[in-house]
Amino acid sequence: LNVSIGDHAGIGINSRIHGAVTIGDNVMMGPECVIHTTDHRFDRLDVPMCQQGFGEENPVTIGSDVWLGDRVVILKGVKIGNGAVIGACSVVTKDIPDWSIAVGRPAKVVKTFPKREGNENQEG
């Protein structure tokens, strides 16, 4: 397991991280979040899916000052930008830009807001 966690960041109770994940500073994560960095293989018809193993790992990156609500699921290769908010029970299948609020299954951006004042080092 290759997980990097920034300062003042936490992993929610009963959350699970499967694979290489980078979590920035000041990240809030609700309970029961799940982060996947690979998928089961199912391309062969001559072998049961449960015996095909996993595909290549594709790491997940979570920026700084991010809030993941309860039971958020993040799929392989996703980058969640700085200052993003992901609503409870959302399934994140694609990158979420900096300073955006995303909700739903699959998660879609519903609002983007300007950088917060006092954070000169923020990107976006």
Tab-separated table of C-alpha atoms in Angstrom:
chain	number	residue	atom	x	y	z
A	1	LEU	CA	0.000	0.000	0.000
A	2	ASN	CA	1.495	3.319	-1.070
A	3	VAL	CA	-0.412	6.144	0.650
A	4	SER	CA	0.852	9.678	1.249
A	5	ILE	CA	-1.134	11.870	3.646
A	6	GLY	CA	-0.533	15.595	4.057
A	7	ASP	CA	-0.551	17.719	7.192
A	8	HIS	CA	-3.816	18.033	9.088
A	9	ALA	CA	-5.515	15.488	6.812
A	10	GLY	CA	-7.526	12.526	7.997
A	11	ILE	CA	-9.022	9.299	6.788
A	12	GLY	CA	-12.653	8.781	7.747
A	13	ILE	CA	-13.723	6.000	10.105
A	14	ASN	CA	-14.271	2.698	8.259
A	15	SER	CA	-12.836	4.160	5.038
A	16	ARG	CA	-10.794	1.936	2.735
A	17	ILE	CA	-7.901	2.783	0.459
A	18	HIS	CA	-6.879	0.221	-2.146
A	19	GLY	CA	-3.571	1.160	-3.788
A	20	ALA	CA	-1.413	4.227	-4.418
A	21	VAL	CA	-3.123	7.393	-3.186
A	22	THR	CA	-1.794	10.887	-2.485
A	23	ILE	CA	-3.840	13.014	-0.098
A	24	GLY	CA	-2.992	16.714	0.292
A	25	ASP	CA	-3.015	18.954	3.352
A	26	ASN	CA	-6.137	19.847	5.332
A	27	VAL	CA	-8.332	17.139	3.800
A	28	MET	CA	-11.541	16.151	5.582
A	29	MET	CA	-12.855	12.686	4.769
A	30	GLY	CA	-16.195	11.451	6.030
A	31	PRO	CA	-16.752	7.896	7.221
A	32	GLU	CA	-16.940	4.880	4.919
A	33	CYS	CA	-15.217	6.426	1.896
A	34	VAL	CA	-13.625	3.998	-0.577
A	35	ILE	CA	-10.732	4.724	-2.949
A	36	HIS	CA	-9.859	2.233	-5.709
A	37	THR	CA	-6.776	2.421	-7.929
A	38	THR	CA	-7.427	-0.659	-10.064
A	39	ASP	CA	-10.273	-2.777	-11.456
A	40	HIS	CA	-10.939	-6.488	-11.693
A	41	ARG	CA	-10.077	-7.907	-15.089
A	42	PHE	CA	-12.901	-9.464	-17.103
A	43	ASP	CA	-11.551	-9.547	-20.646
A	44	ARG	CA	-11.079	-13.325	-20.974
A	45	LEU	CA	-14.133	-15.458	-21.668
A	46	ASP	CA	-12.323	-18.732	-20.951
A	47	VAL	CA	-11.481	-17.831	-17.321
A	48	PRO	CA	-13.978	-16.912	-14.569
A	49	MET	CA	-13.788	-13.213	-13.669
A	50	CYS	CA	-12.861	-14.012	-10.072
A	51	GLN	CA	-9.699	-15.760	-11.341
A	52	GLN	CA	-8.504	-13.044	-13.743
A	53	GLY	CA	-6.931	-10.805	-11.123
A	54	PHE	CA	-6.588	-7.059	-11.400
A	55	GLY	CA	-5.614	-4.622	-14.137
A	56	GLU	CA	-2.825	-2.068	-13.904
A	57	GLU	CA	-2.845	0.339	-10.995
A	58	ASN	CA	-3.761	3.942	-11.772
A	59	PRO	CA	-3.087	6.158	-8.702
A	60	VAL	CA	-5.567	8.625	-7.189
A	61	THR	CA	-4.617	12.166	-6.160
A	62	ILE	CA	-6.641	14.285	-3.749
A	63	GLY	CA	-5.571	17.929	-3.542
A	64	SER	CA	-5.340	20.131	-0.463
A	65	ASP	CA	-8.284	21.715	1.385
A	66	VAL	CA	-10.692	19.065	0.090
A	67	TRP	CA	-13.829	17.780	1.801
A	68	LEU	CA	-15.090	14.293	0.953
A	69	GLY	CA	-18.554	13.650	2.356
A	70	ASP	CA	-19.713	10.363	3.882
A	71	ARG	CA	-19.481	7.242	1.690
A	72	VAL	CA	-17.769	8.881	-1.275
A	73	VAL	CA	-16.317	6.372	-3.765
A	74	ILE	CA	-13.329	7.432	-5.885
A	75	LEU	CA	-12.329	5.275	-8.846
A	76	LYS	CA	-8.891	4.684	-10.348
A	77	GLY	CA	-6.864	7.473	-11.899
A	78	VAL	CA	-9.025	10.314	-10.591
A	79	LYS	CA	-7.549	13.648	-9.541
A	80	ILE	CA	-9.596	15.785	-7.171
A	81	GLY	CA	-8.432	19.390	-7.301
A	82	ASN	CA	-7.584	21.754	-4.474
A	83	GLY	CA	-10.517	23.198	-2.571
A	84	ALA	CA	-13.017	20.713	-4.003
A	85	VAL	CA	-16.072	19.466	-2.128
A	86	ILE	CA	-17.506	16.035	-2.973
A	87	GLY	CA	-21.057	15.439	-1.760
A	88	ALA	CA	-22.008	12.448	0.351
A	89	CYS	CA	-22.515	9.135	-1.491
A	90	SER	CA	-21.034	10.490	-4.723
A	91	VAL	CA	-19.100	8.216	-7.087
A	92	VAL	CA	-16.162	10.071	-8.617
A	93	THR	CA	-15.261	8.570	-12.003
A	94	LYS	CA	-13.516	11.588	-13.612
A	95	ASP	CA	-11.225	14.404	-12.515
A	96	ILE	CA	-12.785	17.214	-10.487
A	97	PRO	CA	-11.330	20.703	-11.067
A	98	ASP	CA	-9.956	22.961	-8.344
A	99	TRP	CA	-12.541	24.904	-6.359
A	100	SER	CA	-15.541	22.864	-7.502
A	101	ILE	CA	-18.447	21.178	-5.794
A	102	ALA	CA	-19.369	17.805	-7.291
A	103	VAL	CA	-22.260	15.524	-6.384
A	104	GLY	CA	-24.035	12.452	-7.696
A	105	ARG	CA	-23.452	9.022	-9.237
A	106	PRO	CA	-21.436	9.674	-11.281
A	107	ALA	CA	-20.272	12.892	-9.640
A	108	LYS	CA	-20.822	16.027	-11.702
A	109	VAL	CA	-19.646	19.544	-10.986
A	110	VAL	CA	-22.573	21.694	-9.861
A	111	LYS	CA	-20.650	24.790	-8.819
A	112	THR	CA	-17.211	26.308	-9.234
A	113	PHE	CA	-16.073	29.175	-7.068
A	114	PRO	CA	-13.068	31.507	-6.993
A	115	LYS	CA	-9.960	30.830	-4.934
A	116	ARG	CA	-10.291	31.581	-1.251
A	117	GLU	CA	-8.559	34.769	-0.134
A	118	GLY	CA	-5.380	34.437	1.920
A	119	ASN	CA	-4.158	31.349	0.063
A	120	GLU	CA	-1.638	32.823	-2.360
A	121	ASN	CA	-0.156	29.410	-3.203
A	122	GLN	CA	-3.385	27.936	-4.545
A	123	GLU	CA	-3.494	26.752	-8.111
A	124	GLY	CA	-6.425	26.998	-10.457
